[in-house]
Amino acid sequence: MTARESTDVLVVGSGFGGAIAAYHLAAGGARVVVLERGPWLEGKDFDHDYLLGSSYTRVFDFVAGDGMSVLGGNCVGGGSVVYFAALPRAPRFAFERHGSIGRRMWPSAISRDTLEPWYDRVAEAIPVVKQDWNDVSYAGGLWAAACDHSGRTANPVPVGVDREKCTNCNWMMAGCRFDAKRSMLFSYLPAAVAHGAEIRPLHEVQHISKAPDGDYRVHYSHIDGEDYRIRTDGGTIDAKIVILAAGAGATPVILQRSEAQLGRMPHAVGRYFSGNGERLNTAVVNEDRVRDVLGLSRGGGLAYAANQIGKGPVVANWDHLDGSLPEYSRFSLEQLYFPPGLGTILAQAPDATGPSWFGVDKKEMLRQWRSWLILFLMVEDDNEGVFGPPPPSGNAYRISQQMLGRGTLSYVPSPNTLSGWAKADAEVKEILERDGLAKVMPWTNDLVGAYTVHPLASCRIGDDPETSALDDSHELRGHPGIFVTDGSAVPGALTVNPAMTIAALAERAMPGIVRAAQRRGVQVTYGAPAPAGGTTSPMVSAVR
């Protein structure tokens, strides 16, 4: 049985871009439906284990491509539920980048200065904590001490964490059961629901077509709550405005699959994908040298041995975020706890005499896992990713019951990207191997290619129709009434965590989207205040 409905606005995805759009349009009086592919979980549902069927496998989407793998959110709240809550603003030079096209890739209307008010608006809804050194975990403290020892600087990372609720359990990547992480579940989404928006989990959008009256018709399937490979009867919803916010690994796939019904897509749909220049290094810390050289101790005879204690990233080195440096030599280095799973598989053993990511040397490295320090590198890349023909349904060919899929993304890092990684790798090595503090190796790219937790730019905004899928209002070129507000709209790598920038761009896009909705006959206004993220109660999953 196929259901057919209609609404004013249909939002695909409920992460930063989708939640912000849903709130403003619902608050302005529009009828809003949000379709989310993943389940709807609350704090009590987030498990502290990695078993199949736990929240860990339910809320993530890991898609392996050809040369690049993407880890994203798959739940109500999307990436805001599984991110590390790091909320820096992009450096000024990021908006002036030329990248692979040889000229400014961002629209001329957008700069750090013009985006600043929208950053401020997001910070009203998601209180950003400027951590001090009392908030820093053992891992962050070790990284800061090593930076200082080598003559570098270190900075506490601004985060969206309620310090009163945080227990330093370090499970935040798989959702926070203590409601300490300020995700969309505590700000824009409950505010959207309060204004009448309807959120439907386990609804996967397949494609968009045109309805006879000129509206857009969104086709979806129902996803089984236990086995995501199982799709059952879905339906369609007609809408005057469609906002795609399914993530940079899914939004372009939906549009590619829609081309047969909607007509030609802009050339940049599914091209210019950026992994935000991301790369990870693992350092195996020499406990004795940490004690002797840095003078650190956490009691009980331990100098460190605290890889698992803390909360996400708390300290970053930003010495190379300098606009006077040449492009591709600017990067940030961020201490990060990456939980077991990919982190243990992809880490390479330093000074291995045989294979570096498995074998005897790797086994010994795993034995020392408490003495690991993981560094997250974000460099400037060349937007090398291209999506091939879309799979028959979904964003990937589903391999396992949950989480794992095989995608169509192809990625071959350019010499510029490789150079950026090499420079960042060398800097980490220089800081942490000084005076024998640690041995450092990057994660291997041999198994799943490069990898990113911050996919960007696969439907990017810009001024040039040849190199951007969206204009500077985030409207899809040639398809009025379709907008994109997720990370796929960001033109390129930012050298820092992108959540604040994605959210700020979505906020900036909303006045224009409201005007477009008005032109298409929707009774809606713009001007709702930022939702009170500091006081909003957690959203309950009563609407299913």
Coordinates of C-alpha atoms in Angstrom, one line a residue:
M1 CA 0.0 0.0 0.0
T2 CA 1.4 3.4 -1.0
A3 CA 0.4 6.5 1.0
R4 CA 0.1 9.9 -0.6
E5 CA 0.1 13.1 1.4
S6 CA 0.9 16.8 1.0
T7 CA 2.6 19.5 3.1
D8 CA 4.1 22.9 2.6
V9 CA 7.7 22.0 3.3
L10 CA 9.4 18.6 3.3
V11 CA 12.8 18.4 5.0
V12 CA 15.0 15.4 4.3
G13 CA 17.3 14.7 7.3
S14 CA 17.3 16.1 10.9
G15 CA 20.9 17.0 11.6
F16 CA 22.2 20.6 11.8
G17 CA 20.9 21.7 8.4
G18 CA 17.6 19.9 8.6
A19 CA 16.7 20.8 12.2
I20 CA 17.4 24.5 11.6
A21 CA 15.3 24.6 8.5
A22 CA 12.4 22.7 10.2
Y23 CA 12.4 25.1 13.1
H24 CA 12.3 28.3 11.3
L25 CA 9.7 27.2 8.8
A26 CA 7.4 25.6 11.4
A27 CA 7.8 28.6 13.7
G28 CA 6.9 30.8 10.7
G29 CA 3.6 29.0 10.2
A30 CA 4.4 26.5 7.5
R31 CA 3.3 22.9 7.7
V32 CA 6.6 20.9 8.0
V33 CA 7.3 17.2 7.7
V34 CA 10.8 15.9 8.4
L35 CA 11.8 12.5 7.1
E36 CA 14.8 10.9 8.8
R37 CA 16.3 7.6 7.7
G38 CA 17.5 6.5 11.1
P39 CA 15.8 5.7 14.4
W40 CA 14.7 8.1 17.1
L41 CA 16.8 7.6 20.3
E42 CA 16.9 9.4 23.6
G43 CA 19.5 9.6 26.3
K44 CA 18.4 6.4 28.0
D45 CA 18.8 4.5 24.7
F46 CA 22.5 5.2 24.2
D47 CA 24.4 2.1 25.1
H48 CA 28.0 2.0 26.5
D49 CA 29.1 -0.9 24.3
Y50 CA 29.9 -1.8 20.7
L51 CA 27.6 -4.8 20.2
L52 CA 25.7 -5.3 17.0
G53 CA 22.2 -3.8 17.6
S54 CA 23.4 -1.4 20.3
S55 CA 23.0 2.3 19.7
Y56 CA 26.6 2.3 18.4
T57 CA 25.6 0.4 15.2
R58 CA 22.1 1.9 15.0
V59 CA 23.1 5.6 14.9
F60 CA 26.0 5.4 12.5
D61 CA 26.3 5.0 8.8
F62 CA 29.7 3.8 7.6
V63 CA 29.9 3.8 3.8
A64 CA 33.1 2.5 2.2
G65 CA 33.8 4.0 -1.2
D66 CA 36.7 3.7 -3.7
G67 CA 39.5 5.5 -2.0
M68 CA 37.3 7.2 0.6
S69 CA 35.0 6.0 3.4
V70 CA 32.5 8.2 5.1
L71 CA 31.2 7.9 8.7
G72 CA 28.0 9.8 9.4
G73 CA 25.0 10.0 11.7
N74 CA 21.9 7.9 11.1
C75 CA 19.3 9.0 13.6
V76 CA 17.0 11.8 14.6
G77 CA 19.4 14.6 15.2
G78 CA 21.8 13.2 12.6
G79 CA 25.4 14.3 12.9
S80 CA 24.7 16.4 16.0
V81 CA 24.0 13.3 18.0
V82 CA 27.2 11.5 17.0
Y83 CA 29.6 14.4 16.6
F84 CA 32.3 15.3 19.2
A85 CA 30.6 18.6 20.1
A86 CA 33.6 20.6 18.9
L87 CA 32.3 24.0 17.7
P88 CA 35.1 26.3 16.4
R89 CA 34.4 28.9 13.8
A90 CA 36.2 28.5 10.5
P91 CA 39.3 30.7 10.1
R92 CA 39.0 33.8 7.9
F93 CA 41.3 32.4 5.1
A94 CA 39.0 29.3 4.6
F95 CA 36.5 31.6 2.9
E96 CA 39.1 32.9 0.5
R97 CA 40.4 29.5 -0.7
H98 CA 40.8 28.8 -4.4
G99 CA 41.3 25.1 -4.2
S100 CA 41.3 23.0 -7.3
I101 CA 39.4 25.5 -9.5
G102 CA 42.1 28.2 -9.2
R103 CA 39.8 31.0 -8.1
R104 CA 37.7 31.8 -5.0
M105 CA 35.4 28.9 -4.5
W106 CA 33.0 30.5 -2.0
P107 CA 30.2 32.8 -3.2
S108 CA 31.3 36.5 -3.2
A109 CA 28.5 37.3 -0.8
I110 CA 29.9 35.1 1.9
S111 CA 33.0 35.8 4.0
R112 CA 33.9 35.3 7.7
D113 CA 32.6 38.8 8.3
T114 CA 29.3 38.3 6.6
L115 CA 28.8 34.9 8.3
E116 CA 29.7 36.2 11.8
P117 CA 26.1 37.2 12.7
W118 CA 24.9 33.8 11.8
Y119 CA 27.6 32.1 13.9
D120 CA 26.3 34.3 16.7
R121 CA 22.7 33.2 16.1
V122 CA 23.7 29.5 16.3
A123 CA 25.6 30.2 19.5
E124 CA 22.4 31.5 21.0
A125 CA 20.7 28.2 20.4
I126 CA 23.6 25.9 21.1
P127 CA 25.5 27.4 24.1
V128 CA 29.2 27.1 23.2
V129 CA 31.4 26.6 26.2
K130 CA 34.8 28.2 26.1
Q131 CA 36.7 25.5 28.0
D132 CA 39.5 26.4 30.3
W133 CA 42.4 24.2 31.5
N134 CA 40.3 22.8 34.4
D135 CA 38.0 21.2 31.8
V136 CA 40.8 19.4 29.9
S137 CA 41.1 15.7 30.0
Y138 CA 44.3 13.7 30.7
A139 CA 44.7 13.2 26.9
G140 CA 44.2 16.9 26.2
G141 CA 46.6 17.8 29.0
L142 CA 49.3 15.5 27.6
W143 CA 48.9 17.0 24.1
A144 CA 49.1 20.5 25.5
A145 CA 52.2 19.7 27.5
A146 CA 53.9 18.1 24.5
C147 CA 53.0 21.1 22.4
D148 CA 54.5 23.5 25.0
H149 CA 57.6 21.3 25.3
S150 CA 58.2 21.6 21.6
G151 CA 57.6 25.4 21.5
R152 CA 54.1 25.2 20.1
T153 CA 50.9 26.6 21.4
A154 CA 47.8 24.7 22.5
N155 CA 44.2 25.9 22.9
P156 CA 41.2 24.4 24.6
V157 CA 38.5 23.7 22.0
P158 CA 35.1 25.4 22.2
V159 CA 32.4 22.8 22.6
G160 CA 28.7 22.3 22.9
V161 CA 28.8 20.3 26.2
D162 CA 27.0 20.9 29.5
R163 CA 29.9 20.7 31.9
E164 CA 27.5 20.1 34.9
K165 CA 26.1 16.9 33.3
C166 CA 29.3 15.6 31.6
T167 CA 30.8 12.6 33.4
N168 CA 33.9 12.3 31.2
C169 CA 32.8 8.8 30.2
N170 CA 34.1 9.4 26.6
W171 CA 31.2 7.6 25.0
M172 CA 29.9 10.8 23.4
M173 CA 30.6 9.8 19.8
A174 CA 27.8 7.2 20.1
G175 CA 25.4 9.6 21.7
C176 CA 25.2 10.9 25.2
R177 CA 23.1 9.0 27.8
F178 CA 23.6 11.8 30.3
D179 CA 22.2 14.5 28.0
A180 CA 25.4 16.5 28.3
K181 CA 26.0 16.9 24.6
R182 CA 24.0 19.8 23.2
S183 CA 22.7 18.2 20.0
M184 CA 19.7 19.2 17.9
L185 CA 17.6 17.0 20.3
F186 CA 17.9 19.9 22.8
S187 CA 17.4 23.0 20.7
Y188 CA 16.1 23.3 17.1
L189 CA 14.2 19.9 16.9
P190 CA 12.1 20.2 20.1
A191 CA 11.4 23.8 19.1
A192 CA 10.3 22.7 15.6
V193 CA 8.0 20.0 17.1
A194 CA 6.5 22.6 19.5
H195 CA 5.5 24.7 16.5
G196 CA 3.9 21.7 14.8
A197 CA 6.6 20.1 12.7
E198 CA 6.2 16.3 12.3
I199 CA 9.3 14.2 12.5
R200 CA 9.2 10.7 11.1
P201 CA 12.1 8.3 11.8
L202 CA 12.9 5.3 9.7
H203 CA 11.8 7.0 6.5
E204 CA 14.4 6.9 3.7
V205 CA 13.9 9.3 0.7
Q206 CA 14.7 7.6 -2.6
H207 CA 14.0 10.3 -5.2
I208 CA 12.0 13.4 -6.1
S209 CA 9.7 13.9 -9.0
K210 CA 7.2 16.6 -10.1
A211 CA 3.5 16.5 -9.1
P212 CA 0.9 17.4 -11.7
D213 CA 0.3 20.8 -10.0
G214 CA 3.9 21.8 -10.1
D215 CA 4.8 20.9 -6.5
Y216 CA 7.6 18.4 -5.8
R217 CA 6.7 14.8 -5.0
V218 CA 9.1 13.1 -2.5
H219 CA 9.2 9.3 -2.7
Y220 CA 10.2 7.4 0.4
S221 CA 10.5 3.9 1.8
H222 CA 10.0 2.6 5.3
I223 CA 13.2 1.2 6.9
D224 CA 13.0 -1.8 9.3
G225 CA 14.1 -0.8 12.8
E226 CA 16.4 -3.7 13.3
D227 CA 17.7 -4.6 9.8
Y228 CA 18.3 -1.5 7.7
R229 CA 18.6 -3.6 4.5
I230 CA 14.8 -4.3 4.7
R231 CA 12.6 -1.7 3.0
T232 CA 8.9 -2.0 3.1
D233 CA 6.0 -0.1 1.4
G234 CA 6.6 3.6 1.5
G235 CA 4.7 6.5 0.0
T236 CA 4.9 10.0 -1.4
I237 CA 4.5 13.5 0.0
D238 CA 3.9 16.5 -2.2
A239 CA 5.5 19.7 -1.0
K240 CA 6.0 23.2 -2.4
I241 CA 9.5 23.4 -0.9
V242 CA 11.9 20.5 -0.5
I243 CA 15.0 21.0 1.7
L244 CA 17.7 18.3 1.4
A245 CA 19.8 17.8 4.5
A246 CA 20.6 14.1 4.3
G247 CA 24.4 14.7 4.5
A248 CA 27.1 15.1 1.9
G249 CA 27.1 11.3 1.3
A250 CA 23.4 11.0 0.7
T251 CA 22.0 14.3 -0.6
P252 CA 23.8 14.1 -4.0
V253 CA 22.7 10.5 -4.4
I254 CA 19.1 11.5 -3.9
L255 CA 19.5 14.2 -6.6
Q256 CA 21.3 11.9 -9.0
R257 CA 18.5 9.4 -8.7
S258 CA 15.9 12.2 -9.2
E259 CA 17.4 13.3 -12.5
A260 CA 15.3 11.0 -14.6
Q261 CA 12.1 12.6 -13.2
L262 CA 13.2 16.2 -12.6
G263 CA 15.5 16.7 -15.6
R264 CA 19.2 17.6 -15.8
M265 CA 21.0 18.2 -12.5
P266 CA 23.8 20.8 -12.2
H267 CA 27.2 19.5 -13.2
A268 CA 28.5 19.9 -9.6
V269 CA 25.9 17.5 -8.1
G270 CA 27.9 14.6 -6.7
R271 CA 31.3 16.2 -7.6
Y272 CA 33.9 18.3 -5.7
F273 CA 33.4 16.1 -2.6
S274 CA 35.7 17.0 0.3
G275 CA 36.6 14.9 3.3
N276 CA 37.5 18.1 5.1
G277 CA 41.2 17.0 4.6
E278 CA 40.9 14.7 7.5
R279 CA 43.5 12.2 8.7
L280 CA 44.3 10.5 12.0
N281 CA 47.5 9.6 13.7
T282 CA 48.0 7.4 16.7
A283 CA 50.9 8.0 19.1
V284 CA 52.0 5.2 21.5
V285 CA 53.1 7.2 24.6
N286 CA 56.2 6.2 26.5
E287 CA 54.9 6.5 30.1
D288 CA 58.4 6.8 31.6
R289 CA 59.4 9.7 29.3
V290 CA 56.1 11.5 29.9
R291 CA 56.9 11.3 33.6
D292 CA 60.5 12.3 33.3
V293 CA 60.4 14.9 30.5
L294 CA 57.0 16.5 31.0
G295 CA 56.7 15.9 34.7
L296 CA 53.1 14.6 34.4
S297 CA 51.4 12.2 36.8
R298 CA 47.8 11.3 37.5
G299 CA 48.5 9.4 40.7
G300 CA 48.9 5.7 41.5
G301 CA 52.2 5.5 39.7
L302 CA 50.6 6.4 36.3
A303 CA 52.0 9.1 34.1
Y304 CA 49.2 8.9 31.6
A305 CA 47.5 5.5 30.6
A306 CA 44.3 7.4 30.1
N307 CA 43.4 7.3 26.4
Q308 CA 39.8 6.3 27.2
I309 CA 39.1 8.9 29.9
G310 CA 37.6 12.3 29.0
K311 CA 35.4 13.7 26.3
G312 CA 36.1 14.0 22.6
P313 CA 38.5 16.7 21.6
V314 CA 39.4 19.2 24.2
V315 CA 42.8 20.7 23.1
A316 CA 44.0 21.7 19.6
N317 CA 47.1 23.2 18.1
W318 CA 46.2 26.0 15.7
D319 CA 49.7 27.3 15.0
H320 CA 49.3 26.6 11.2
L321 CA 45.9 28.3 10.9
D322 CA 47.7 31.3 9.5
G323 CA 46.3 33.0 6.4
S324 CA 49.8 34.2 5.4
L325 CA 50.9 30.6 4.8
P326 CA 50.5 29.1 1.3
E327 CA 47.3 27.1 0.6
Y328 CA 47.7 23.4 1.4
S329 CA 50.1 24.2 4.3
R330 CA 47.5 25.3 6.7
F331 CA 46.0 22.8 9.1
S332 CA 44.9 22.1 12.7
L333 CA 45.9 19.3 15.0
E334 CA 43.3 18.2 17.5
Q335 CA 43.6 15.7 20.3
L336 CA 40.7 13.2 19.9
Y337 CA 39.4 10.1 21.5
F338 CA 38.3 7.7 18.8
P339 CA 36.6 4.6 20.3
P340 CA 37.6 1.0 19.6
G341 CA 36.5 -0.3 16.2
L342 CA 38.0 1.6 13.3
G343 CA 40.5 3.2 15.7
T344 CA 42.0 -0.1 16.6
I345 CA 41.8 -1.6 13.1
L346 CA 43.3 1.3 11.1
A347 CA 46.0 2.3 13.6
Q348 CA 49.5 1.3 12.4
A349 CA 52.2 0.0 14.6
P350 CA 55.3 2.3 14.7
D351 CA 58.6 0.7 13.7
A352 CA 56.8 -2.5 12.5
T353 CA 59.1 -5.0 10.9
G354 CA 56.2 -6.6 9.0
P355 CA 52.7 -5.4 8.2
S356 CA 51.9 -2.3 10.2
W357 CA 48.2 -2.6 10.7
F358 CA 48.0 -6.2 11.7
G359 CA 50.4 -8.9 12.9
V360 CA 52.7 -9.3 15.9
D361 CA 53.8 -5.6 16.1
K362 CA 50.1 -4.5 16.0
K363 CA 49.2 -7.0 18.7
E364 CA 51.8 -5.5 21.0
M365 CA 50.6 -2.0 20.1
L366 CA 47.0 -3.0 21.1
R367 CA 48.3 -4.3 24.4
Q368 CA 49.3 -0.7 25.1
W369 CA 46.0 0.9 24.1
R370 CA 45.6 2.9 27.3
S371 CA 48.8 4.7 26.5
W372 CA 47.6 5.8 23.1
L373 CA 47.1 9.5 22.1
I374 CA 45.1 10.0 19.0
L375 CA 45.5 13.2 16.9
F376 CA 42.9 14.4 14.4
L377 CA 44.4 16.3 11.4
M378 CA 42.3 18.7 9.2
V379 CA 44.2 20.0 6.2
E380 CA 43.2 21.8 2.9
D381 CA 42.2 19.3 0.2
D382 CA 41.4 19.6 -3.5
N383 CA 37.7 18.4 -3.5
E384 CA 38.7 15.3 -5.4
G385 CA 35.6 13.1 -4.6
V386 CA 33.1 12.1 -7.3
F387 CA 30.0 10.0 -6.9
G388 CA 29.3 7.4 -9.5
P389 CA 25.9 6.2 -10.7
P390 CA 23.5 5.9 -7.7
P391 CA 22.5 2.5 -6.2
P392 CA 18.9 1.4 -6.8
S393 CA 17.9 2.7 -3.4
G394 CA 19.4 4.4 -0.4
N395 CA 22.8 6.1 -0.4
A396 CA 24.8 2.8 -0.6
Y397 CA 24.5 -0.9 -1.2
R398 CA 23.8 -2.2 2.3
I399 CA 26.2 -4.9 3.4
S400 CA 25.3 -5.5 7.0
Q401 CA 22.1 -5.4 9.1
Q402 CA 23.2 -2.0 10.4
M403 CA 25.8 0.6 9.8
L404 CA 27.9 -0.8 6.9
G405 CA 27.4 -0.1 3.3
R406 CA 29.3 0.1 0.0
G407 CA 29.0 3.4 -1.8
T408 CA 29.8 4.9 -5.2
L409 CA 32.2 7.7 -4.1
S410 CA 35.5 7.6 -5.8
Y411 CA 38.4 9.6 -4.3
V412 CA 42.0 9.9 -5.5
P413 CA 44.0 12.4 -3.3
S414 CA 45.8 15.0 -5.4
P415 CA 49.5 15.9 -4.9
N416 CA 48.2 19.0 -3.0
T417 CA 46.2 16.9 -0.5
L418 CA 49.0 14.4 -0.1
S419 CA 51.4 17.3 0.6
G420 CA 49.0 18.8 3.2
W421 CA 48.7 15.4 5.0
A422 CA 52.5 15.0 4.9
K423 CA 53.1 18.4 6.4
A424 CA 50.6 17.8 9.2
D425 CA 51.9 14.2 9.9
A426 CA 55.5 15.7 10.1
E427 CA 54.3 18.3 12.6
V428 CA 52.6 15.7 14.9
K429 CA 55.8 13.6 14.7
E430 CA 58.0 16.6 15.6
I431 CA 55.9 17.4 18.6
L432 CA 55.3 14.0 20.1
E433 CA 58.6 12.2 19.2
R434 CA 60.7 14.9 20.7
D435 CA 62.8 13.6 23.5
G436 CA 61.3 10.1 23.1
L437 CA 57.8 11.0 24.4
A438 CA 56.0 8.8 21.9
K439 CA 56.1 6.9 18.6
V440 CA 53.7 8.2 16.0
M441 CA 52.1 6.7 12.9
P442 CA 49.2 7.8 10.7
W443 CA 46.2 5.4 10.3
T444 CA 46.5 3.3 7.2
N445 CA 44.6 4.1 4.0
D446 CA 45.2 0.6 2.6
L447 CA 42.0 -0.9 4.1
V448 CA 39.1 1.5 3.5
G449 CA 41.0 4.3 1.7
A450 CA 41.0 7.8 3.2
Y451 CA 38.2 8.5 5.7
T452 CA 36.2 11.3 7.0
V453 CA 33.7 12.1 9.7
H454 CA 32.9 15.5 8.2
P455 CA 31.9 15.0 4.6
L456 CA 31.5 18.3 2.7
A457 CA 30.9 20.0 -0.7
S458 CA 29.2 17.4 -2.8
C459 CA 26.4 19.9 -3.7
R460 CA 28.3 23.1 -2.9
I461 CA 27.2 26.7 -3.1
G462 CA 29.1 29.1 -5.3
D463 CA 28.9 31.8 -8.0
D464 CA 30.0 29.7 -10.9
P465 CA 27.3 27.4 -12.3
E466 CA 30.0 25.1 -13.7
T467 CA 31.6 24.4 -10.3
S468 CA 28.7 24.8 -7.9
A469 CA 25.3 23.0 -7.6
L470 CA 23.7 25.7 -5.6
D471 CA 23.6 29.5 -5.8
D472 CA 24.4 31.5 -2.7
S473 CA 20.9 31.2 -1.4
H474 CA 21.4 27.4 -1.3
E475 CA 18.8 26.8 -4.1
L476 CA 19.5 24.0 -6.6
R477 CA 20.3 25.5 -9.9
G478 CA 17.5 24.9 -12.5
H479 CA 15.1 23.5 -9.9
P480 CA 13.5 26.4 -8.0
G481 CA 12.0 25.3 -4.6
I482 CA 14.7 22.7 -3.9
F483 CA 17.3 23.8 -1.3
V484 CA 20.3 22.1 0.3
T485 CA 21.3 23.1 3.8
D486 CA 23.7 20.3 5.1
G487 CA 27.4 19.8 4.8
S488 CA 27.2 19.1 1.1
A489 CA 26.6 22.9 0.6
V490 CA 29.9 23.9 2.2
P491 CA 32.3 24.6 -0.7
G492 CA 35.5 23.0 0.6
A493 CA 37.6 21.9 3.6
L494 CA 37.6 24.3 6.5
T495 CA 40.7 23.1 8.5
V496 CA 38.6 22.9 11.6
N497 CA 35.5 20.9 12.7
P498 CA 32.7 22.1 10.4
A499 CA 29.5 21.9 12.6
M500 CA 29.3 25.6 13.5
T501 CA 29.8 26.6 9.9
I502 CA 27.2 24.2 8.5
A503 CA 24.7 25.5 11.1
A504 CA 25.6 29.1 10.4
L505 CA 25.1 28.7 6.7
A506 CA 21.8 27.0 7.3
E507 CA 20.7 30.0 9.5
R508 CA 21.9 32.4 6.8
A509 CA 19.9 30.5 4.1
M510 CA 16.6 30.7 6.0
P511 CA 15.3 34.2 5.1
G512 CA 15.7 33.4 1.4
I513 CA 14.1 30.0 1.8
V514 CA 11.1 31.7 3.5
R515 CA 10.8 34.2 0.7
A516 CA 10.9 31.3 -1.9
A517 CA 8.2 29.5 0.1
Q518 CA 6.0 32.7 0.1
R519 CA 6.5 33.0 -3.7
R520 CA 5.3 29.4 -4.1
G521 CA 2.1 30.1 -2.0
V522 CA 3.1 29.0 1.5
Q523 CA 1.8 31.2 4.3
V524 CA 5.0 31.6 6.3
T525 CA 7.0 34.4 7.8
Y526 CA 10.6 34.7 9.0
G527 CA 11.7 36.1 12.4
A528 CA 11.4 33.5 15.1
P529 CA 14.1 33.9 17.8
A530 CA 16.8 31.4 18.3
P531 CA 15.4 28.4 20.3
A532 CA 16.5 28.5 23.9
G533 CA 19.1 25.8 23.7
G534 CA 20.3 26.4 27.2
T535 CA 16.9 25.6 28.8
T536 CA 15.0 23.5 26.3
S537 CA 14.0 20.1 27.7
P538 CA 15.2 17.1 25.7
M539 CA 12.8 16.1 22.9
V540 CA 10.9 12.9 23.6
S541 CA 10.1 10.5 20.8
A542 CA 6.3 10.5 21.2
V543 CA 5.8 11.3 17.5
R544 CA 6.8 8.1 15.7

